[in-house]
Amino acid sequence: MTVEEEMSRAVEELSTRVAAAAELTLDLSPRPLPRRVRSAVAECVGFGQPRDVRLGALLLVVDELVGNAYRHTGRPSLLRVTREQRGLLVEVSDEDPAIERVAAGGGHGLRLIDELSHGWGVRATASGKVVWALVPVHLLR
């Protein structure tokens, strides 16, 4: 392989990683271990960031939302993390249509999410619901 081909391949790989860092979608249906979920989020969101970027608030929110989906529904389906202007939007989808219990927000985990986010909520979907939280940018610095 020529130097030009190697450089081209390296640029292509880097471009792919940068594009992937803008958004993460992770299939939760096989119920990956929480540490694997956290690692996937940290690797995606932390890519290209200085080493001193703190991801603790984000990872706590991810842990709580995914953990709640595992505990309270038998059918978690998807984790999505998207960069927004004001922060990172974390969404966990499941196939359980019951939103009343989540909307009541009685658990300690949801109170923690409330403290660490600009806001959180739940919305119905055709196949169940999505519980979301917007983690502010200033908590990632």
Tab-separated table of N, CA and C in Angstrom:
chain	number	residue	atom	x	y	z
A	1	MET	N	0.843	-1.176	0.000
A	1	MET	CA	0.000	0.000	0.000
A	1	MET	C	0.890	1.242	0.000
A	2	THR	N	0.542	2.185	-0.847
A	2	THR	CA	1.337	3.403	-0.944
A	2	THR	C	1.030	4.323	0.241
A	3	VAL	N	1.890	5.319	0.434
A	3	VAL	CA	1.695	6.300	1.503
A	3	VAL	C	0.387	7.053	1.284
A	4	GLU	N	0.099	7.381	0.041
A	4	GLU	CA	-1.144	8.092	-0.276
A	4	GLU	C	-2.360	7.246	0.072
A	5	GLU	N	-2.295	5.976	-0.240
A	5	GLU	CA	-3.410	5.073	0.080
A	5	GLU	C	-3.575	4.928	1.590
A	6	GLU	N	-2.468	4.825	2.304
A	6	GLU	CA	-2.528	4.744	3.763
A	6	GLU	C	-3.124	6.009	4.365
A	7	MET	N	-2.701	7.167	3.857
A	7	MET	CA	-3.240	8.439	4.343
A	7	MET	C	-4.729	8.541	4.046
A	8	SER	N	-5.112	8.140	2.866
A	8	SER	CA	-6.519	8.185	2.481
A	8	SER	C	-7.354	7.289	3.391
A	9	ARG	N	-6.846	6.093	3.662
A	9	ARG	CA	-7.551	5.164	4.549
A	9	ARG	C	-7.635	5.725	5.965
A	10	ALA	N	-6.544	6.330	6.442
A	10	ALA	CA	-6.538	6.912	7.786
A	10	ALA	C	-7.538	8.067	7.890
A	11	VAL	N	-7.593	8.909	6.870
A	11	VAL	CA	-8.545	10.028	6.863
A	11	VAL	C	-9.973	9.487	6.829
A	12	GLU	N	-10.201	8.470	6.045
A	12	GLU	CA	-11.544	7.868	5.966
A	12	GLU	C	-11.958	7.280	7.316
A	13	GLU	N	-11.052	6.576	7.978
A	13	GLU	CA	-11.348	6.010	9.299
A	13	GLU	C	-11.626	7.112	10.319
A	14	LEU	N	-10.820	8.165	10.291
A	14	LEU	CA	-11.015	9.280	11.207
A	14	LEU	C	-12.354	9.969	10.946
A	15	SER	N	-12.693	10.179	9.689
A	15	SER	CA	-13.973	10.795	9.329
A	15	SER	C	-15.142	9.953	9.824
A	16	THR	N	-15.018	8.662	9.693
A	16	THR	CA	-16.068	7.759	10.174
A	16	THR	C	-16.226	7.875	11.682
A	17	ARG	N	-15.117	7.930	12.410
A	17	ARG	CA	-15.194	8.061	13.873
A	17	ARG	C	-15.767	9.407	14.286
A	18	VAL	N	-15.387	10.481	13.601
A	18	VAL	CA	-15.917	11.804	13.932
A	18	VAL	C	-17.414	11.829	13.676
A	19	ALA	N	-17.856	11.285	12.552
A	19	ALA	CA	-19.289	11.241	12.254
A	19	ALA	C	-20.030	10.409	13.294
A	20	ALA	N	-19.451	9.305	13.714
A	20	ALA	CA	-20.089	8.454	14.721
A	20	ALA	C	-20.133	9.138	16.076
A	21	ALA	N	-19.178	10.026	16.349
A	21	ALA	CA	-19.150	10.713	17.642
A	21	ALA	C	-20.295	11.697	17.789
A	22	ALA	N	-20.928	12.059	16.691
A	22	ALA	CA	-22.061	12.980	16.758
A	22	ALA	C	-23.301	12.289	17.293
A	23	GLU	N	-23.351	10.978	17.208
A	23	GLU	CA	-24.534	10.249	17.640
A	23	GLU	C	-24.169	8.802	17.938
A	24	LEU	N	-24.823	8.254	18.952
A	24	LEU	CA	-24.650	6.843	19.288
A	24	LEU	C	-26.021	6.201	19.361
A	25	THR	N	-26.166	5.080	18.709
A	25	THR	CA	-27.373	4.275	18.838
A	25	THR	C	-26.906	2.878	19.222
A	26	LEU	N	-27.441	2.381	20.325
A	26	LEU	CA	-27.015	1.086	20.853
A	26	LEU	C	-28.233	0.198	21.082
A	27	ASP	N	-28.194	-0.988	20.537
A	27	ASP	CA	-29.275	-1.962	20.703
A	27	ASP	C	-29.242	-2.520	22.125
A	28	LEU	N	-30.319	-2.322	22.873
A	28	LEU	CA	-30.397	-2.821	24.244
A	28	LEU	C	-31.131	-4.149	24.342
A	29	SER	N	-31.687	-4.635	23.241
A	29	SER	CA	-32.480	-5.860	23.314
A	29	SER	C	-31.697	-7.082	23.798
A	30	PRO	N	-30.399	-7.199	23.496
A	30	PRO	CA	-29.659	-8.332	24.076
A	30	PRO	C	-29.231	-8.085	25.530
A	31	ARG	N	-29.653	-6.925	26.088
A	31	ARG	CA	-29.363	-6.536	27.471
A	31	ARG	C	-27.857	-6.529	27.774
A	32	PRO	N	-27.101	-5.674	27.061
A	32	PRO	CA	-25.659	-5.595	27.356
A	32	PRO	C	-25.444	-5.159	28.804
A	33	LEU	N	-24.343	-5.596	29.369
A	33	LEU	CA	-24.012	-5.219	30.741
A	33	LEU	C	-23.883	-3.705	30.855
A	34	PRO	N	-24.280	-3.130	31.991
A	34	PRO	CA	-24.181	-1.679	32.165
A	34	PRO	C	-22.787	-1.121	31.888
A	35	ARG	N	-21.737	-1.833	32.278
A	35	ARG	CA	-20.388	-1.328	32.038
A	35	ARG	C	-20.078	-1.264	30.541
A	36	ARG	N	-20.627	-2.177	29.761
A	36	ARG	CA	-20.438	-2.142	28.304
A	36	ARG	C	-21.183	-0.946	27.694
A	37	VAL	N	-22.369	-0.666	28.237
A	37	VAL	CA	-23.135	0.492	27.770
A	37	VAL	C	-22.361	1.769	28.079
A	38	ARG	N	-21.873	1.889	29.323
A	38	ARG	CA	-21.101	3.081	29.709
A	38	ARG	C	-19.859	3.236	28.844
A	39	SER	N	-19.156	2.134	28.598
A	39	SER	CA	-17.942	2.185	27.763
A	39	SER	C	-18.257	2.652	26.350
A	40	ALA	N	-19.336	2.149	25.775
A	40	ALA	CA	-19.716	2.554	24.418
A	40	ALA	C	-20.027	4.048	24.374
A	41	VAL	N	-20.751	4.548	25.381
A	41	VAL	CA	-21.090	5.973	25.427
A	41	VAL	C	-19.825	6.803	25.616
A	42	ALA	N	-18.976	6.421	26.552
A	42	ALA	CA	-17.756	7.182	26.825
A	42	ALA	C	-16.843	7.209	25.605
A	43	GLU	N	-16.716	6.084	24.920
A	43	GLU	CA	-15.855	6.033	23.742
A	43	GLU	C	-16.401	6.928	22.636
A	44	CYS	N	-17.704	6.888	22.426
A	44	CYS	CA	-18.312	7.700	21.369
A	44	CYS	C	-18.270	9.181	21.705
A	45	VAL	N	-18.774	9.541	22.869
A	45	VAL	CA	-18.887	10.952	23.243
A	45	VAL	C	-17.527	11.553	23.559
A	46	GLY	N	-16.631	10.762	24.116
A	46	GLY	CA	-15.315	11.269	24.487
A	46	GLY	C	-14.343	11.381	23.338
A	47	PHE	N	-14.685	10.813	22.171
A	47	PHE	CA	-13.771	10.840	21.035
A	47	PHE	C	-13.489	12.275	20.614
A	48	GLY	N	-12.222	12.611	20.517
A	48	GLY	CA	-11.815	13.934	20.080
A	48	GLY	C	-11.861	14.991	21.167
A	49	GLN	N	-12.260	14.613	22.364
A	49	GLN	CA	-12.348	15.555	23.482
A	49	GLN	C	-11.047	15.514	24.281
A	50	PRO	N	-10.706	16.604	24.944
A	50	PRO	CA	-9.532	16.574	25.823
A	50	PRO	C	-9.740	15.549	26.944
A	51	ARG	N	-8.659	15.024	27.464
A	51	ARG	CA	-8.733	13.997	28.505
A	51	ARG	C	-9.443	14.485	29.765
A	52	ASP	N	-9.449	15.790	30.006
A	52	ASP	CA	-10.043	16.288	31.237
A	52	ASP	C	-11.564	16.491	31.142
A	53	VAL	N	-12.164	16.141	30.005
A	53	VAL	CA	-13.622	16.242	29.889
A	53	VAL	C	-14.249	15.226	30.828
A	54	ARG	N	-15.147	15.715	31.651
A	54	ARG	CA	-15.792	14.853	32.642
A	54	ARG	C	-17.100	14.321	32.068
A	55	LEU	N	-17.224	13.021	32.060
A	55	LEU	CA	-18.429	12.397	31.530
A	55	LEU	C	-19.293	11.807	32.639
A	56	GLY	N	-18.933	12.069	33.899
A	56	GLY	CA	-19.632	11.451	35.020
A	56	GLY	C	-21.123	11.707	35.029
A	57	ALA	N	-21.540	12.964	34.823
A	57	ALA	CA	-22.976	13.288	34.843
A	57	ALA	C	-23.696	12.551	33.718
A	58	LEU	N	-23.107	12.576	32.541
A	58	LEU	CA	-23.717	11.885	31.407
A	58	LEU	C	-23.839	10.393	31.676
A	59	LEU	N	-22.763	9.780	32.178
A	59	LEU	CA	-22.778	8.338	32.412
A	59	LEU	C	-23.750	7.962	33.522
A	60	LEU	N	-23.919	8.826	34.526
A	60	LEU	CA	-24.931	8.571	35.563
A	60	LEU	C	-26.333	8.593	34.971
A	61	VAL	N	-26.603	9.564	34.129
A	61	VAL	CA	-27.922	9.645	33.490
A	61	VAL	C	-28.163	8.419	32.620
A	62	VAL	N	-27.172	8.042	31.825
A	62	VAL	CA	-27.289	6.845	30.987
A	62	VAL	C	-27.555	5.628	31.863
A	63	ASP	N	-26.765	5.469	32.924
A	63	ASP	CA	-26.931	4.332	33.841
A	63	ASP	C	-28.351	4.267	34.405
A	64	GLU	N	-28.864	5.403	34.859
A	64	GLU	CA	-30.195	5.427	35.458
A	64	GLU	C	-31.280	5.104	34.437
A	65	LEU	N	-31.214	5.720	33.268
A	65	LEU	CA	-32.254	5.468	32.267
A	65	LEU	C	-32.224	4.023	31.768
A	66	VAL	N	-31.035	3.523	31.484
A	66	VAL	CA	-30.924	2.137	31.013
A	66	VAL	C	-31.296	1.169	32.138
A	67	GLY	N	-30.807	1.436	33.356
A	67	GLY	CA	-31.143	0.575	34.498
A	67	GLY	C	-32.637	0.522	34.751
A	68	ASN	N	-33.309	1.675	34.659
A	68	ASN	CA	-34.764	1.696	34.834
A	68	ASN	C	-35.457	0.883	33.753
A	69	ALA	N	-34.989	0.988	32.527
A	69	ALA	CA	-35.580	0.196	31.442
A	69	ALA	C	-35.397	-1.296	31.706
A	70	TYR	N	-34.228	-1.685	32.202
A	70	TYR	CA	-33.984	-3.091	32.522
A	70	TYR	C	-34.865	-3.557	33.686
A	71	ARG	N	-34.991	-2.713	34.727
A	71	ARG	CA	-35.754	-3.104	35.913
A	71	ARG	C	-37.257	-3.102	35.704
A	72	HIS	N	-37.755	-2.094	35.017
A	72	HIS	CA	-39.195	-1.874	34.993
A	72	HIS	C	-39.890	-2.322	33.725
A	73	THR	N	-39.125	-2.703	32.719
A	73	THR	CA	-39.734	-3.229	31.498
A	73	THR	C	-38.996	-4.510	31.151
A	74	GLY	N	-39.670	-5.398	30.554
A	74	GLY	CA	-39.005	-6.615	30.115
A	74	GLY	C	-38.433	-6.478	28.730
A	75	ARG	N	-38.634	-5.299	28.139
A	75	ARG	CA	-38.307	-5.171	26.730
A	75	ARG	C	-37.583	-3.864	26.391
A	76	PRO	N	-36.416	-3.591	26.986
A	76	PRO	CA	-35.673	-2.401	26.548
A	76	PRO	C	-35.202	-2.624	25.117
A	77	SER	N	-35.199	-1.564	24.316
A	77	SER	CA	-34.834	-1.787	22.921
A	77	SER	C	-33.662	-0.951	22.418
A	78	LEU	N	-33.586	0.329	22.812
A	78	LEU	CA	-32.587	1.170	22.170
A	78	LEU	C	-32.121	2.288	23.091
A	79	LEU	N	-30.816	2.570	23.059
A	79	LEU	CA	-30.236	3.750	23.693
A	79	LEU	C	-29.745	4.638	22.566
A	80	ARG	N	-30.085	5.906	22.676
A	80	ARG	CA	-29.618	6.862	21.670
A	80	ARG	C	-29.068	8.080	22.395
A	81	VAL	N	-27.866	8.514	22.014
A	81	VAL	CA	-27.254	9.723	22.548
A	81	VAL	C	-26.958	10.617	21.353
A	82	THR	N	-27.507	11.839	21.402
A	82	THR	CA	-27.394	12.773	20.293
A	82	THR	C	-26.883	14.108	20.804
A	83	ARG	N	-25.955	14.712	20.090
A	83	ARG	CA	-25.481	16.044	20.457
A	83	ARG	C	-26.525	17.078	20.063
A	84	GLU	N	-26.847	17.921	21.010
A	84	GLU	CA	-27.769	19.036	20.792
A	84	GLU	C	-27.001	20.310	21.122
A	85	GLN	N	-27.540	21.464	20.783
A	85	GLN	CA	-26.853	22.715	21.061
A	85	GLN	C	-26.633	22.907	22.560
A	86	ARG	N	-27.612	22.562	23.388
A	86	ARG	CA	-27.519	22.793	24.828
A	86	ARG	C	-26.941	21.615	25.598
A	87	GLY	N	-26.666	20.511	24.949
A	87	GLY	CA	-26.132	19.372	25.679
A	87	GLY	C	-26.256	18.086	24.891
A	88	LEU	N	-26.302	16.985	25.624
A	88	LEU	CA	-26.437	15.670	25.017
A	88	LEU	C	-27.802	15.101	25.381
A	89	LEU	N	-28.558	14.743	24.374
A	89	LEU	CA	-29.873	14.162	24.570
A	89	LEU	C	-29.717	12.656	24.679
A	90	VAL	N	-30.140	12.109	25.813
A	90	VAL	CA	-30.077	10.668	26.059
A	90	VAL	C	-31.505	10.145	25.987
A	91	GLU	N	-31.734	9.154	25.143
A	91	GLU	CA	-33.069	8.575	24.990
A	91	GLU	C	-32.975	7.064	25.115
A	92	VAL	N	-33.875	6.496	25.911
A	92	VAL	CA	-33.955	5.049	26.045
A	92	VAL	C	-35.363	4.630	25.636
A	93	SER	N	-35.431	3.774	24.644
A	93	SER	CA	-36.710	3.268	24.147
A	93	SER	C	-36.968	1.885	24.732
A	94	ASP	N	-38.249	1.615	24.962
A	94	ASP	CA	-38.637	0.261	25.348
A	94	ASP	C	-39.997	-0.033	24.739
A	95	GLU	N	-40.412	-1.271	24.826
A	95	GLU	CA	-41.667	-1.706	24.211
A	95	GLU	C	-42.810	-1.778	25.208
A	96	ASP	N	-42.645	-1.188	26.374
A	96	ASP	CA	-43.696	-1.144	27.382
A	96	ASP	C	-44.445	0.175	27.217
A	97	PRO	N	-45.737	0.141	26.898
A	97	PRO	CA	-46.462	1.387	26.640
A	97	PRO	C	-46.844	2.180	27.894
A	98	ALA	N	-46.642	1.624	29.088
A	98	ALA	CA	-47.065	2.294	30.321
A	98	ALA	C	-46.161	3.482	30.621
A	99	ILE	N	-46.696	4.704	30.458
A	99	ILE	CA	-45.894	5.895	30.729
A	99	ILE	C	-46.259	6.555	32.054
A	100	GLU	N	-47.378	6.175	32.638
A	100	GLU	CA	-47.839	6.834	33.860
A	100	GLU	C	-46.842	6.705	35.005
A	101	ARG	N	-46.305	5.517	35.182
A	101	ARG	CA	-45.361	5.257	36.282
A	101	ARG	C	-44.105	6.120	36.127
A	102	VAL	N	-43.619	6.255	34.908
A	102	VAL	CA	-42.427	7.066	34.661
A	102	VAL	C	-42.756	8.543	34.831
A	103	ALA	N	-43.891	8.948	34.278
A	103	ALA	CA	-44.281	10.364	34.334
A	103	ALA	C	-44.455	10.837	35.774
A	104	ALA	N	-44.830	9.931	36.679
A	104	ALA	CA	-44.984	10.301	38.088
A	104	ALA	C	-43.636	10.645	38.712
A	105	GLY	N	-42.557	10.042	38.224
A	105	GLY	CA	-41.197	10.403	38.639
A	105	GLY	C	-40.889	10.192	40.102
A	106	GLY	N	-41.380	9.116	40.695
A	106	GLY	CA	-41.220	8.931	42.126
A	106	GLY	C	-39.901	8.358	42.599
A	107	GLY	N	-39.081	7.794	41.727
A	107	GLY	CA	-37.878	7.106	42.175
A	107	GLY	C	-36.697	8.026	42.418
A	108	HIS	N	-35.736	7.509	43.191
A	108	HIS	CA	-34.517	8.264	43.478
A	108	HIS	C	-33.709	8.528	42.212
A	109	GLY	N	-33.687	7.549	41.309
A	109	GLY	CA	-32.927	7.706	40.072
A	109	GLY	C	-33.446	8.844	39.219
A	110	LEU	N	-34.764	8.973	39.130
A	110	LEU	CA	-35.331	10.058	38.334
A	110	LEU	C	-35.096	11.410	38.993
A	111	ARG	N	-35.025	11.433	40.303
A	111	ARG	CA	-34.671	12.697	40.970
A	111	ARG	C	-33.228	13.078	40.668
A	112	LEU	N	-32.341	12.080	40.636
A	112	LEU	CA	-30.950	12.327	40.266
A	112	LEU	C	-30.873	12.849	38.830
A	113	ILE	N	-31.610	12.226	37.925
A	113	ILE	CA	-31.642	12.670	36.532
A	113	ILE	C	-32.143	14.103	36.453
A	114	ASP	N	-33.149	14.426	37.248
A	114	ASP	CA	-33.688	15.785	37.266
A	114	ASP	C	-32.624	16.795	37.686
A	115	GLU	N	-31.777	16.420	38.642
A	115	GLU	CA	-30.713	17.320	39.118
A	115	GLU	C	-29.589	17.472	38.103
A	116	LEU	N	-29.340	16.444	37.316
A	116	LEU	CA	-28.209	16.448	36.386
A	116	LEU	C	-28.568	16.864	34.967
A	117	SER	N	-29.806	17.250	34.744
A	117	SER	CA	-30.221	17.539	33.379
A	117	SER	C	-30.986	18.858	33.282
A	118	HIS	N	-31.086	19.355	32.052
A	118	HIS	CA	-31.936	20.515	31.785
A	118	HIS	C	-33.399	20.125	31.950
A	119	GLY	N	-33.663	18.855	31.806
A	119	GLY	CA	-35.023	18.342	31.904
A	119	GLY	C	-35.059	16.911	31.443
A	120	TRP	N	-36.156	16.245	31.758
A	120	TRP	CA	-36.342	14.876	31.313
A	120	TRP	C	-37.834	14.666	31.103
A	121	GLY	N	-38.162	13.607	30.425
A	121	GLY	CA	-39.561	13.322	30.183
A	121	GLY	C	-39.752	11.962	29.563
A	122	VAL	N	-40.998	11.713	29.228
A	122	VAL	CA	-41.365	10.442	28.606
A	122	VAL	C	-42.396	10.737	27.525
A	123	ARG	N	-42.286	10.007	26.418
A	123	ARG	CA	-43.269	10.166	25.350
A	123	ARG	C	-43.631	8.787	24.795
A	124	ALA	N	-44.869	8.675	24.407
A	124	ALA	CA	-45.358	7.426	23.820
A	124	ALA	C	-44.865	7.314	22.384
A	125	THR	N	-44.626	6.084	21.967
A	125	THR	CA	-44.270	5.801	20.580
A	125	THR	C	-45.216	4.714	20.078
A	126	ALA	N	-45.132	4.414	18.814
A	126	ALA	CA	-45.989	3.377	18.229
A	126	ALA	C	-45.727	2.012	18.857
A	127	SER	N	-44.482	1.790	19.312
A	127	SER	CA	-44.132	0.472	19.847
A	127	SER	C	-43.907	0.457	21.358
A	128	GLY	N	-44.111	1.575	22.055
A	128	GLY	CA	-43.875	1.613	23.503
A	128	GLY	C	-43.701	3.036	23.983
A	129	LYS	N	-42.493	3.340	24.476
A	129	LYS	CA	-42.222	4.700	24.952
A	129	LYS	C	-40.739	5.005	24.867
A	130	VAL	N	-40.423	6.293	25.015
A	130	VAL	CA	-39.050	6.770	25.094
A	130	VAL	C	-38.956	7.632	26.337
A	131	VAL	N	-37.966	7.347	27.176
A	131	VAL	CA	-37.663	8.188	28.325
A	131	VAL	C	-36.386	8.928	27.954
A	132	TRP	N	-36.386	10.251	28.154
A	132	TRP	CA	-35.269	11.068	27.686
A	132	TRP	C	-34.799	12.031	28.771
A	133	ALA	N	-33.566	12.491	28.615
A	133	ALA	CA	-33.000	13.538	29.477
A	133	ALA	C	-31.989	14.317	28.648
A	134	LEU	N	-31.923	15.621	28.901
A	134	LEU	CA	-30.954	16.476	28.215
A	134	LEU	C	-29.882	16.887	29.220
A	135	VAL	N	-28.686	16.328	29.059
A	135	VAL	CA	-27.562	16.611	29.960
A	135	VAL	C	-26.860	17.864	29.454
A	136	PRO	N	-26.761	18.909	30.289
A	136	PRO	CA	-26.188	20.177	29.829
A	136	PRO	C	-24.708	20.082	29.512
A	137	VAL	N	-24.292	20.885	28.553
A	137	VAL	CA	-22.896	20.925	28.119
A	137	VAL	C	-21.968	21.292	29.267
A	138	HIS	N	-22.379	22.227	30.134
A	138	HIS	CA	-21.464	22.683	31.192
A	138	HIS	C	-21.099	21.572	32.174
A	139	LEU	N	-21.895	20.494	32.243
A	139	LEU	CA	-21.531	19.375	33.115
A	139	LEU	C	-20.507	18.462	32.466
A	140	LEU	N	-20.178	18.721	31.216
A	140	LEU	CA	-19.219	17.884	30.491
A	140	LEU	C	-17.863	18.570	30.395
A	141	ARG	N	-17.658	19.610	31.184
A	141	ARG	CA	-16.386	20.334	31.122
A	141	ARG	C	-15.674	20.281	32.441
